[in-house]
Coordinates of C-alpha atoms and ligand atoms in Angstrom, one line a residue:
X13 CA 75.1 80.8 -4.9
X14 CA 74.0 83.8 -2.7
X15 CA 72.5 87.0 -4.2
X16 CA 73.2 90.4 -1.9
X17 CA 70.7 92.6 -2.8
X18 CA 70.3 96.2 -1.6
X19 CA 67.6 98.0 -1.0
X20 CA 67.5 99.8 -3.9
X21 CA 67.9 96.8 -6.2
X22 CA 64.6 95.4 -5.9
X23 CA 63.3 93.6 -9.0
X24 CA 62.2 90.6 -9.6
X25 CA 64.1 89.9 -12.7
X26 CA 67.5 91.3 -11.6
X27 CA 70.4 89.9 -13.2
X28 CA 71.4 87.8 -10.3
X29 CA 68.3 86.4 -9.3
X30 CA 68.3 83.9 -12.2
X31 CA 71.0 81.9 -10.9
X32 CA 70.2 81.9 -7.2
X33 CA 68.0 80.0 -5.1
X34 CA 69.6 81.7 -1.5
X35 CA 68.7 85.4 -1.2
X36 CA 70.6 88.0 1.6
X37 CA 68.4 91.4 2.1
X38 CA 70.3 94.1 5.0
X39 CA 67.7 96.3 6.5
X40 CA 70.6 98.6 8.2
X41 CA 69.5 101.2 10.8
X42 CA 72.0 103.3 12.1
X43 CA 73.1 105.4 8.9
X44 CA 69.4 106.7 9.6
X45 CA 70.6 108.4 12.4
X46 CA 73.3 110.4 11.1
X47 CA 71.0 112.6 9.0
X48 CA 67.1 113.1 9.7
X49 CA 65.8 111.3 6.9
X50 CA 62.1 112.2 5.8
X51 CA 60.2 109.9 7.6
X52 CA 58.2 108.7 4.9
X53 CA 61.6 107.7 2.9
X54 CA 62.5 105.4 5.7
X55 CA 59.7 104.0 5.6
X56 CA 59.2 103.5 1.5
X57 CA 62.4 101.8 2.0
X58 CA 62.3 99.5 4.8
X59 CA 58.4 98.9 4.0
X60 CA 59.7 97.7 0.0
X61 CA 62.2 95.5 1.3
X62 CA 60.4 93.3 3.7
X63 CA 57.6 93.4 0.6
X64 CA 60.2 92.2 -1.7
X65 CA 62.0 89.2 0.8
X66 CA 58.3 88.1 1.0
X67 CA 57.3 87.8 -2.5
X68 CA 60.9 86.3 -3.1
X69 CA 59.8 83.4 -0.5
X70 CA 56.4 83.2 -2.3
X71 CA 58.0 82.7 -5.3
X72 CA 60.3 79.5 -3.6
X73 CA 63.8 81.8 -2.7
X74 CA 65.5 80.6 0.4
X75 CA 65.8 83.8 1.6
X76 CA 67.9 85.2 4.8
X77 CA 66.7 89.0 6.0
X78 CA 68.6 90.3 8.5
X79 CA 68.0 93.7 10.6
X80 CA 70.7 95.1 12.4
X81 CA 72.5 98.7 12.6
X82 CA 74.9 98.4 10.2
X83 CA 76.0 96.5 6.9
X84 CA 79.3 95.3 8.5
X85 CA 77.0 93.7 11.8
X86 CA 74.7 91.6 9.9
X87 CA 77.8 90.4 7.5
X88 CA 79.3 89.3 11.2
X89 CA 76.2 87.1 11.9
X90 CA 75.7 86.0 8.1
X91 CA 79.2 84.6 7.9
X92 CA 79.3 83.2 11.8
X93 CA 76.7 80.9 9.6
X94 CA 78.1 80.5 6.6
X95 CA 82.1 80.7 6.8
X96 CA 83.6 81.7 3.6
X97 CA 80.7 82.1 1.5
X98 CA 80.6 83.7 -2.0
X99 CA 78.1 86.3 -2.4
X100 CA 76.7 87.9 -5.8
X101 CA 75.4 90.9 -6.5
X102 CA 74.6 94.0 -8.7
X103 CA 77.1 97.1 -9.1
X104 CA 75.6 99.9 -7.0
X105 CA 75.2 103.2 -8.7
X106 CA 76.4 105.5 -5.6
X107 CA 80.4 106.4 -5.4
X108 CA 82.1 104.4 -3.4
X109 CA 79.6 101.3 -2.1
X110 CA 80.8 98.5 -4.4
X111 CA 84.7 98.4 -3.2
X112 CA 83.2 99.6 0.5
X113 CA 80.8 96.0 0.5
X114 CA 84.0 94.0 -1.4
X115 CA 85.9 95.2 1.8
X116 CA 83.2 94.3 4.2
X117 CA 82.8 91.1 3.0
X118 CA 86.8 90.1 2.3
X119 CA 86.9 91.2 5.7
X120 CA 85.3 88.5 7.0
X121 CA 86.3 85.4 4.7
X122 CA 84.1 85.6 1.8
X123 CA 84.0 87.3 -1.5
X124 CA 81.3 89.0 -3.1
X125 CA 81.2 89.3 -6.9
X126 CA 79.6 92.2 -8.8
X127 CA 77.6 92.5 -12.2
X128 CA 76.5 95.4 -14.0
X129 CA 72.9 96.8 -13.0
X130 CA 70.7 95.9 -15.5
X131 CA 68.3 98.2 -13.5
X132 CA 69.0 101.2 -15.3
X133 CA 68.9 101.3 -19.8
X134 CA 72.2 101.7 -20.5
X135 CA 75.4 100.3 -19.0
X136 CA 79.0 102.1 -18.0
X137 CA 80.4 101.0 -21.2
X138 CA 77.6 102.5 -23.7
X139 CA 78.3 105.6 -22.2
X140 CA 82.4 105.9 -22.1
X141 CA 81.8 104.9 -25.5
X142 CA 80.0 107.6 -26.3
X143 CA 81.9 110.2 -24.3
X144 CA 85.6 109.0 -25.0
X145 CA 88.5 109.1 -22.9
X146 CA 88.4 110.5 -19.2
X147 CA 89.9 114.5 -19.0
X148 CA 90.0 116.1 -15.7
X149 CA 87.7 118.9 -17.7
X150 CA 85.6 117.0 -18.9
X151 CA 81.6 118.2 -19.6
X152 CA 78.9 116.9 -21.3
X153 CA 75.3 117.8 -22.5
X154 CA 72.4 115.6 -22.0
X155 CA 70.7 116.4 -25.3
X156 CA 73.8 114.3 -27.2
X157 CA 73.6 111.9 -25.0
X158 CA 69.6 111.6 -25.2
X159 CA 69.8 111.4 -29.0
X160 CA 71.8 108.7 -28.8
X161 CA 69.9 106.3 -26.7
X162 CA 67.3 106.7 -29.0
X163 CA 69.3 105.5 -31.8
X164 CA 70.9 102.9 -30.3
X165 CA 67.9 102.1 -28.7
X166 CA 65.3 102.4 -31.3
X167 CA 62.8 103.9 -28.5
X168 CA 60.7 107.2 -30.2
X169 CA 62.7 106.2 -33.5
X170 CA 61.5 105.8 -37.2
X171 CA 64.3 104.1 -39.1
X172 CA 66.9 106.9 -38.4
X173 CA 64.8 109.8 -38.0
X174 CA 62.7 110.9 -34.7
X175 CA 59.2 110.1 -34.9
X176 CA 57.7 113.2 -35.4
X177 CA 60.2 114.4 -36.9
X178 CA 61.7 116.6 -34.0
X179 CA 64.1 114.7 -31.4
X180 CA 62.2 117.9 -28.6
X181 CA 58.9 118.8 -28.3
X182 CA 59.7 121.4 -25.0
X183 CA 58.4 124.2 -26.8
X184 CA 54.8 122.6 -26.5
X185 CA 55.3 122.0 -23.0
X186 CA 55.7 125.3 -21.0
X187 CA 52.2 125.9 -20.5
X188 CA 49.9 127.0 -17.3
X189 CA 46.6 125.7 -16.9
X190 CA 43.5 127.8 -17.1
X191 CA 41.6 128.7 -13.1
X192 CA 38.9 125.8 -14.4
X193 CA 41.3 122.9 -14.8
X194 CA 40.8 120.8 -12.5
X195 CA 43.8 118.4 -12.1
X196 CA 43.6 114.6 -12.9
X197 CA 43.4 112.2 -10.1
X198 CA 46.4 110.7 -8.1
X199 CA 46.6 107.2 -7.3
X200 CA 46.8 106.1 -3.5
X201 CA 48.7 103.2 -2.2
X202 CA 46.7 102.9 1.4
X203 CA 49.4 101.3 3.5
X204 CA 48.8 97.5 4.7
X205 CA 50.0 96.2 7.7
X206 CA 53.8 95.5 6.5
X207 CA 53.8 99.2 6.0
X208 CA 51.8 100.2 9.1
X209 CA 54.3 97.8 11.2
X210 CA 57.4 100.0 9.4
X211 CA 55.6 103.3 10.3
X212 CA 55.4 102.3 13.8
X213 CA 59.2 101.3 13.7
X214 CA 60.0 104.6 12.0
X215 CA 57.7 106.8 14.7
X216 CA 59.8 104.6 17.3
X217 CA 63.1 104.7 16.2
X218 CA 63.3 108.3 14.3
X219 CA 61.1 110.2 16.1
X220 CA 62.4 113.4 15.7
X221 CA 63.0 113.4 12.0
X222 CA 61.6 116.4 9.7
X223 CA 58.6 115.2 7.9
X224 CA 54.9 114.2 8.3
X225 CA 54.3 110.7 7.9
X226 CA 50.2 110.7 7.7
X227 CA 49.9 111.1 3.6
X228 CA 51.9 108.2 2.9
X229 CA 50.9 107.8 -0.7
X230 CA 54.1 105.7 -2.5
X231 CA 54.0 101.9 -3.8
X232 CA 56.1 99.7 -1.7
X233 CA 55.7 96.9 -4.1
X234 CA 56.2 95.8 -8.3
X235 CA 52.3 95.3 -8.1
X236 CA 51.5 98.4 -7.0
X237 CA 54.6 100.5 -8.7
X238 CA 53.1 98.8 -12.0
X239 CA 49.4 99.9 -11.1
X240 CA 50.5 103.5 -10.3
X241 CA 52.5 103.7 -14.0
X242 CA 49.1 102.1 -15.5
X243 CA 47.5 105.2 -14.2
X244 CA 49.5 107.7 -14.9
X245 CA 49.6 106.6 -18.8
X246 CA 45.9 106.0 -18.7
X247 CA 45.1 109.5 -16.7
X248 CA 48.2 112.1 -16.5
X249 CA 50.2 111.2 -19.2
X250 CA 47.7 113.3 -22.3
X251 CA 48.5 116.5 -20.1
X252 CA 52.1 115.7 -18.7
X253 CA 53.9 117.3 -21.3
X254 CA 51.6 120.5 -21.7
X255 CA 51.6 121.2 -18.0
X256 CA 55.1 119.6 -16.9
X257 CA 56.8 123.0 -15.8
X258 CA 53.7 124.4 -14.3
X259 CA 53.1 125.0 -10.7
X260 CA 49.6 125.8 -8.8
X261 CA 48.5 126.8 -5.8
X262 CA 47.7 124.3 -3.6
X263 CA 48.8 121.4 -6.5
X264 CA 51.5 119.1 -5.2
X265 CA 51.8 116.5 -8.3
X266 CA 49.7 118.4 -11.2
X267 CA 50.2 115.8 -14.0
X268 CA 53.7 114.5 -13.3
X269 CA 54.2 110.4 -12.8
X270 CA 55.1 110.1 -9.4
X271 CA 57.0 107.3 -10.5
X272 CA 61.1 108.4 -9.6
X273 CA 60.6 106.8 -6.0
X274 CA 59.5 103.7 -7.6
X275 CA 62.1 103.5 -10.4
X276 CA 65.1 104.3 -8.0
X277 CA 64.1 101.5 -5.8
X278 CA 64.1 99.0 -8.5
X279 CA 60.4 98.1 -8.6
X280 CA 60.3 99.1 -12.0
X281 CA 62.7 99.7 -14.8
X282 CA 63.4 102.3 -17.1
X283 CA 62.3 100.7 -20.3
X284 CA 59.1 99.0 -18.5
X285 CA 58.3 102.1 -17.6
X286 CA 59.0 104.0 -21.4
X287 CA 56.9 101.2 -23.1
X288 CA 53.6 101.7 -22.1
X289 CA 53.8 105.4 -22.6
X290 CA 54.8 105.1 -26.2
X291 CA 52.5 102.4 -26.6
X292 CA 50.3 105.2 -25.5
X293 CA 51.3 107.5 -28.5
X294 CA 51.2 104.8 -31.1
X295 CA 47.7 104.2 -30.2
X296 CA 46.6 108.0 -30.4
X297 CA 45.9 107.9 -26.5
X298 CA 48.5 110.5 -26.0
X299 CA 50.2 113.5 -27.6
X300 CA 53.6 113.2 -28.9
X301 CA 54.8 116.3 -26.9
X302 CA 53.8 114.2 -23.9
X303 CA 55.4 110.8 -24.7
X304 CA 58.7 112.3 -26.0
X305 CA 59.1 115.2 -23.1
X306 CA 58.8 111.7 -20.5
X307 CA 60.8 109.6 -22.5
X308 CA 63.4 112.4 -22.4
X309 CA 62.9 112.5 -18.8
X310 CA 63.8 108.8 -18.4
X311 CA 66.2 107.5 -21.0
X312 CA 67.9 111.2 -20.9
X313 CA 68.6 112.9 -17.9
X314 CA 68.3 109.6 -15.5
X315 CA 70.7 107.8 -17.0
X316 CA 72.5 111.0 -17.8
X317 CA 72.8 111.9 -14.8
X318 CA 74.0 108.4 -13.2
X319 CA 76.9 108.3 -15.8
X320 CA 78.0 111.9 -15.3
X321 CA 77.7 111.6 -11.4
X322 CA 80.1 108.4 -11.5
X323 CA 82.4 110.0 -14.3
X324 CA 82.9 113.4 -12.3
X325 CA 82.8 111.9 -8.6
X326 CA 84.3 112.3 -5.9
X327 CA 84.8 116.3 -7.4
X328 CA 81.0 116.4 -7.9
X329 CA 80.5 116.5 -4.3
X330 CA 82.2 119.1 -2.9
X331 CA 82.0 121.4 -6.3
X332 CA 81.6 125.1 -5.9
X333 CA 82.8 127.2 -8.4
X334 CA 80.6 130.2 -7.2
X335 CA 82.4 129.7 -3.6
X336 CA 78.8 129.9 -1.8
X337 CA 79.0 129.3 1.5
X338 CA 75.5 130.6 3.5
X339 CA 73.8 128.2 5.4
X340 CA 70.2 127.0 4.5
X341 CA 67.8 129.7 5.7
X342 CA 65.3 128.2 7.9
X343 CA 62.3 128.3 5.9
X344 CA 63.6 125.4 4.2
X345 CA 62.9 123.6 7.4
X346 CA 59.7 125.5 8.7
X347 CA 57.9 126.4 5.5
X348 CA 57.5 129.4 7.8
X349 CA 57.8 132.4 5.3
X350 CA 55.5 135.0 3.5
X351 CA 56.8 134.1 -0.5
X352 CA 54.0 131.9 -0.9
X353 CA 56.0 130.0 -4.0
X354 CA 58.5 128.6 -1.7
X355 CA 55.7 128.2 1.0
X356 CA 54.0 125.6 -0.8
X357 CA 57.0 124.0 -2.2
X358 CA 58.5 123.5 1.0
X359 CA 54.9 122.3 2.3
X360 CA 54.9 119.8 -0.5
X361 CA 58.6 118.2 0.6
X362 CA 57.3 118.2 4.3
X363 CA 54.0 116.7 3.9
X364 CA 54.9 113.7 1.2
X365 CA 58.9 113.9 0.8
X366 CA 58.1 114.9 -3.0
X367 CA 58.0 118.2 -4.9
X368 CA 58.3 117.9 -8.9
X369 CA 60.9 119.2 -11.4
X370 CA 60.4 122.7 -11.7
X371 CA 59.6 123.2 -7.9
X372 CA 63.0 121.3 -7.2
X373 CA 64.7 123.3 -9.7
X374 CA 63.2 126.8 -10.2
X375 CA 62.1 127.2 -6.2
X376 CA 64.0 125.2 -4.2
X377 CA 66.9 125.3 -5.8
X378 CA 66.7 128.5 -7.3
X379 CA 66.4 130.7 -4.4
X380 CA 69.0 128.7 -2.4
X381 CA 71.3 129.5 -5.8
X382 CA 70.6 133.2 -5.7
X383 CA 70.6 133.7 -1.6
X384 CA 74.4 131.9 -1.6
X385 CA 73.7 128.6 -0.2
X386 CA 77.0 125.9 -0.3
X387 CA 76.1 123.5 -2.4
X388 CA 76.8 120.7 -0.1
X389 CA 74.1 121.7 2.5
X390 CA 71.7 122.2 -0.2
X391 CA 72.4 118.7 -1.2
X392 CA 72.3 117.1 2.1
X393 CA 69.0 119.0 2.5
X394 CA 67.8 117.3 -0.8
X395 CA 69.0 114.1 0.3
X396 CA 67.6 113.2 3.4
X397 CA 63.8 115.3 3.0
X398 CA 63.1 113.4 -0.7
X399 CA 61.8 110.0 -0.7
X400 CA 63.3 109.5 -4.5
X401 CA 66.1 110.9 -3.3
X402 CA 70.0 108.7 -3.7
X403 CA 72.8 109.9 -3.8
X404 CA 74.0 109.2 -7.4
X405 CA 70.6 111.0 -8.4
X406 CA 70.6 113.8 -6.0
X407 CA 74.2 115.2 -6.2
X408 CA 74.3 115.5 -9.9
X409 CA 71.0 117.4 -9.7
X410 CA 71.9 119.6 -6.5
X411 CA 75.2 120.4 -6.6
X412 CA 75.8 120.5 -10.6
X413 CA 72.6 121.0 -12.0
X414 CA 70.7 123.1 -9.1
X415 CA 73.6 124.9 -7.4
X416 CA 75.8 125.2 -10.9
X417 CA 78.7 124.0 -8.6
X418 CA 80.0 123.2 -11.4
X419 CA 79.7 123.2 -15.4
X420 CA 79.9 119.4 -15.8
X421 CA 76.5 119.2 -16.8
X422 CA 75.0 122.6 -18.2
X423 CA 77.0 125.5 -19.7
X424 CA 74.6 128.4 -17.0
X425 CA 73.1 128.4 -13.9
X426 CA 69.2 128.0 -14.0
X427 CA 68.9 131.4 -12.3
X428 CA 65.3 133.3 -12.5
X429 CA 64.0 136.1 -10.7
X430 CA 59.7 136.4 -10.0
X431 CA 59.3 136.9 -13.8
X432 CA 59.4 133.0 -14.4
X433 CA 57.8 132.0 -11.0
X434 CA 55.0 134.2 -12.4
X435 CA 55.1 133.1 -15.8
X436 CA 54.7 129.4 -14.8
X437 CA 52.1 129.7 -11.7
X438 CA 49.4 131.4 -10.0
X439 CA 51.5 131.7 -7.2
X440 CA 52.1 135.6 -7.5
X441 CA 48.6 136.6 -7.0
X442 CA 48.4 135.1 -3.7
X443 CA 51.5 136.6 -2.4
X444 CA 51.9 139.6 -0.6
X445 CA 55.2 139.9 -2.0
X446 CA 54.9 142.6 -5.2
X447 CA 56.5 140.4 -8.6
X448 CA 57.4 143.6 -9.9
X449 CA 59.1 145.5 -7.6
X450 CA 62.9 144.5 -7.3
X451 CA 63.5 147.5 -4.2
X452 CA 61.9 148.4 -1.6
X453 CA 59.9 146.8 1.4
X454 CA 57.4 144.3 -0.2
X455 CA 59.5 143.9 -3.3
X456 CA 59.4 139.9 -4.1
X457 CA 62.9 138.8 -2.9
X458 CA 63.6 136.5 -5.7
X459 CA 64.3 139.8 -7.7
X460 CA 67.2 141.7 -6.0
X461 CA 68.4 138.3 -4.8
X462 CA 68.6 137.2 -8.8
X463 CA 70.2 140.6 -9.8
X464 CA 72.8 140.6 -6.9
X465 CA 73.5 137.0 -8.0
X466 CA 74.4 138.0 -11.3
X467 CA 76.5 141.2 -10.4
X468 CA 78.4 139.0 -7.5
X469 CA 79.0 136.2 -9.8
X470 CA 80.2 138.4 -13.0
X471 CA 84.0 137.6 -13.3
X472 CA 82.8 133.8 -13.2
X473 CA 79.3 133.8 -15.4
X474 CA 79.7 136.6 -17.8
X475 CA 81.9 135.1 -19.9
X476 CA 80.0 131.4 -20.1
X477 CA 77.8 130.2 -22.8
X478 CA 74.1 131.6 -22.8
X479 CA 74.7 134.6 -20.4
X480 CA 75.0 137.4 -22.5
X481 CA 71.6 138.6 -23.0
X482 CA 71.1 138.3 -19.2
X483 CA 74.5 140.7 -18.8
X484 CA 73.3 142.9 -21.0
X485 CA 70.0 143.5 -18.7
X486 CA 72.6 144.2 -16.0
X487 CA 74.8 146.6 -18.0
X488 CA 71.3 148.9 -18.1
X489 CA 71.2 149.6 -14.8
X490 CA 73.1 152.3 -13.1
X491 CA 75.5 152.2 -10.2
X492 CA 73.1 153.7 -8.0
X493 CA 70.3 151.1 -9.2
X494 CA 72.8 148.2 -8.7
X495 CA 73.4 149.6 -5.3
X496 CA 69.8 149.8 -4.1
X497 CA 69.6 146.1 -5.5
X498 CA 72.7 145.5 -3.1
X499 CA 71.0 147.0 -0.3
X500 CA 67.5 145.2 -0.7
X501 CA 69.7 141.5 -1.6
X502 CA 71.1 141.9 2.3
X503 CA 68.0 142.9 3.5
X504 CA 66.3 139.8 2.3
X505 CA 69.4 137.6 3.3
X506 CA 69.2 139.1 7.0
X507 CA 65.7 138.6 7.1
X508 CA 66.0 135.2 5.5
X509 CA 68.6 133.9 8.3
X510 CA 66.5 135.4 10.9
X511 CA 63.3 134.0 10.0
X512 CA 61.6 136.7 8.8
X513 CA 60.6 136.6 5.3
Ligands
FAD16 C1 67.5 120.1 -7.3 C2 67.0 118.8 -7.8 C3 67.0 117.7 -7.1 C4 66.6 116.4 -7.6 N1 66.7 115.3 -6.8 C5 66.3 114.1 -7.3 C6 66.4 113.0 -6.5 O1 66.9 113.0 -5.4 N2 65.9 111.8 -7.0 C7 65.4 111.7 -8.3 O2 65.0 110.6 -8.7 N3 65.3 112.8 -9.0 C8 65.7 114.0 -8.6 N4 65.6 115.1 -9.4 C9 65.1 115.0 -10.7 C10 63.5 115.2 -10.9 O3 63.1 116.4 -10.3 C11 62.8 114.0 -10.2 O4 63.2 112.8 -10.8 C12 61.3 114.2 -10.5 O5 60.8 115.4 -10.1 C13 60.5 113.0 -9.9 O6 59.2 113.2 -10.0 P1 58.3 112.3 -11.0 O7 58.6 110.9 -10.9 O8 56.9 112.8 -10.8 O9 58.9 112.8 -12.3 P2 58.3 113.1 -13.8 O10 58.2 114.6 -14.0 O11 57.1 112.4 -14.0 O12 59.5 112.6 -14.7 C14 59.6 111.2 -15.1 C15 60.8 110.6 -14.6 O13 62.0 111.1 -15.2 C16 63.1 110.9 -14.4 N5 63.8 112.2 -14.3 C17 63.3 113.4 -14.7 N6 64.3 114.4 -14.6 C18 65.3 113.8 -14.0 C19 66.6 114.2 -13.5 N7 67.0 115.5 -13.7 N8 67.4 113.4 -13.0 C20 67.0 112.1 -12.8 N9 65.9 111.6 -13.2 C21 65.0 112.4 -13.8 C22 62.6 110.5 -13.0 O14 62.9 109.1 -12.9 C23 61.1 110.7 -13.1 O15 60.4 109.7 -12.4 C24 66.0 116.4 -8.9 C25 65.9 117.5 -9.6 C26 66.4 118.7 -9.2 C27 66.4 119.9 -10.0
SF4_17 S1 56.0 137.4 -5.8 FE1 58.0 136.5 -5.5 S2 57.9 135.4 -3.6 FE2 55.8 135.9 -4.2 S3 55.1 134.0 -5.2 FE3 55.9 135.5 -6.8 S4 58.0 134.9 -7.0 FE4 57.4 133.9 -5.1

């Protein structure tokens, strides 16, 4: 039996694997043309693949790797060598690519059987058991669906109760660190010559692509993957929690695990990844507000988020409830602004193809939520400059979760004006953007921007779950208040478009 494995599929244990001794790996290179992937993604990519086919061959696979511009080409030249063959392999988690490789490989004699991926926690089933029968209208919340994993799962659990004896511990974790902290170290993956070789390939073939490719930092292998999880449990993990929607000058990764890029390739799975942090806790090595808020992060809102993406696709897509349609300002391409928050996030996606949670969400996001942005370009913006970045991970987050093009997932928009940015950074101080002023020239632009989002939005938010202490902030001001705020909201959007915030 052959195994067809993607190249996001890439563990050593994956369900297939055990009863197959012939291997087929696709490194496809044209669908890296159609949008200018982050160089540094093409190259985690490529770089783990021709990592993995090598330790497969190490460990006695027959295994065929074949480079070529597209899926469909390579199956031409597999089956020209093996007429009618019947190929295995694991259900992908993105919309559409199982019955898309089924056709591709019917289409030229063979079949191609699919399991479950046993590379995420929990399968398709455990979760349309837990959610019932598909409705057009459907929504759900990831804090039901979390509990549950940990009771069918037994992870963080004590008999029935939590451990601890809270299922959330995110109050304890929405603090800034004081000017003398000096973060903990980051692990670096030097690149050997496999990787060197696909950096040259990469500067080659996608020259042009946004993205600097010198601070290529990311395991391209299960050895290394495992070695940068050992140190983040050993090293990060104690403060993760404390510090996990903080952001700092200058501070690309703070305490977070750096580890999405790794799981989402398959190097590691989920529950390797939880064990060794709990472990953590049971041994007093780390707090409980840190083990729990990861755990969450893993067992929750990923597989959350790849079971709500597959039960509301195709709509997920091209959701847009608001009806935004601006384009993505440039900044989000130059970095070239004077807000010094979105500055360094959008330095942090261009120089490693990484920025954490609450740079994603309350920056990047957030601004592009409150200028107008359609939520499609946001995503496609997400999905090519990320290195973590798929798209049954990325739409769910973009579209429903970022752009709130749509209430699948949360009942309000995860709007803020300067206020939060201020609360959770140092960022403010270095801006010459005032975090108080909502009118007039140097007023930060987050805060007419967030006010004008509100008022524009009104017939569609006010009435949702959550909003009404933010309305009733709105129904203080006057017209001739709200109409300044209207004024200075275009202003920043002109100057936005132009270039010249
Ligand atoms: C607008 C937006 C876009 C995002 N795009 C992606 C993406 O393309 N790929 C991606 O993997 N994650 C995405 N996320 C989720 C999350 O921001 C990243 O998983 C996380 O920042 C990765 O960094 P880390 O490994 O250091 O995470 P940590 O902060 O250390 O968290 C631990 C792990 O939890 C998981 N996780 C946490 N939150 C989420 C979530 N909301 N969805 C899925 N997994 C989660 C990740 O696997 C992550 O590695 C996005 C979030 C937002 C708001
Ligand atoms: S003042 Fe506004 S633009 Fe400047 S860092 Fe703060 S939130 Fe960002």
């Amino acid at each position: 039996m052959t195994v067809w494995l993607l190249g996001d599929q890439l563990h050593p244990d994956a369900a297939p694997l055990g009863s197959a001794d012939h291997v087929l790996l696709i490194e496809a290179h044209a669908f890296a043309e159609r949008r200018p992937y982050h160089p540094q993604k093409l190259t985690l990519v490529f770089s783990a693949m021709r990592h993995f086919r090598d330790d497969l061959r190490d460990r006695g696979y027959d295994v065929t790797y074949l480079q070529a511009e597209t899926f469909g080409d390579a199956l031409d030249r597999y089956f020209e060598v093996n007429p009618g063959d019947d190929l295995l392999g694991l259900r992908s988690p993105s919309h559409g690519a199982d019955d898309r490789r089924r056709e591709l490989v019917s289409e030229r004699g063979g079949t191609l059987t699919l399991v479950e991926n046993d590379l995420f926690l929990t399968s398709r089933e455990q979760f349309d058991d837990w959610a019932g029968e598909r409705d057009e209208n459907e929504t759900f919340r990831q804090e039901g669906w979390y509990r549950h994993v940990r009771r069918e799962t037994g992870i963080l659990m004590d008999g029935d109760e939590p451990v601890g004896g809270a299922w959330n511990y995110d109050e304890d974790n929405r603090e800034t660190p004081p000017p003398e902290w000096t973060p903990p170290d980051v692990p670096r993956f030097e690149p050997d010559a496999t990787t060197r070789e696909v950096q040259q390939f990469v500067a080659d073939r996608y020259g042009g692509h946004w993205g600097a490719m010198d601070e290529f930092v990311w395991p391209v292998t299960r050895e290394a993957a495992t070695q940068a999880l050992e140190h983040f449990v050993s090293v990060r993990l104690p403060e993760f929690g404390t510090y996990q929607d903080a952001m700092r000058d200058g501070e690309w990764a703070l305490c977070h695990s750096l580890l999405s890029a790794a799981l989402n390739l398959g190097l590691l799975r989920p529950r390797e990844v939880v064990e060794p942090v709990v472990a953590a806790y049971e041994s007093g090595d780390a707090p409980l507000n840190s083990v729990e808020g990861f755990v969450r992060q893993v067992i929750g809102w990923r597989e959350f988020m790849r079971h709500v993406y597959r039960r509301a696709m195709p709509n997920l897509g091209s959701a847009n409830q608001l009806g935004q349609t601006a384009s993505l300002p440039p900044l989000y391409w130059d970095g070239e602004t004077e807000m010094q928050c979105l500055s360094e996030a959008v330095t942090h996606v261009h120089d490693r193809g990484y920025a954490h949670h609450i740079e994603r969400l309350m920056l990047l996001s957030n601004f592009a939520l409150l200028y107008g942005v359609d939520p499609a370009e946001l995503n496609e913006w997400f999905h090519l400059g990320f290195v973590d970045a798929y798209h049954w991970v990325t739409t769910p987050n973009v579209v429903g979760m970022g752009s709130f093009g749509t209430d699948v997932l949360s009942s309000k928009p995860y709007a803020a004006s300067a206020n939060y940015v201020d609360k959770m950074s140092d960022h403010c101080s270095a801006c010459p953007y005032a975090k108080t002023k909502t009118t007039g020239e140097n007023a930060c632009p987050f805060n007419a921007l967030y006010w004008d989002f509100l008022k524009r939005n009104e017939e569609t938010l006010r009435g949702t779950g959550r909003m009404g202490l933010m309305y009733s902030h709105v129904d203080r001001k006057d017209d001739a208040e709200l109409e300044a705020i209207r004024e200075r909201a275009d202003e920043v959007r002109e100057r936005a478009a132009d270039g010249s915030l």
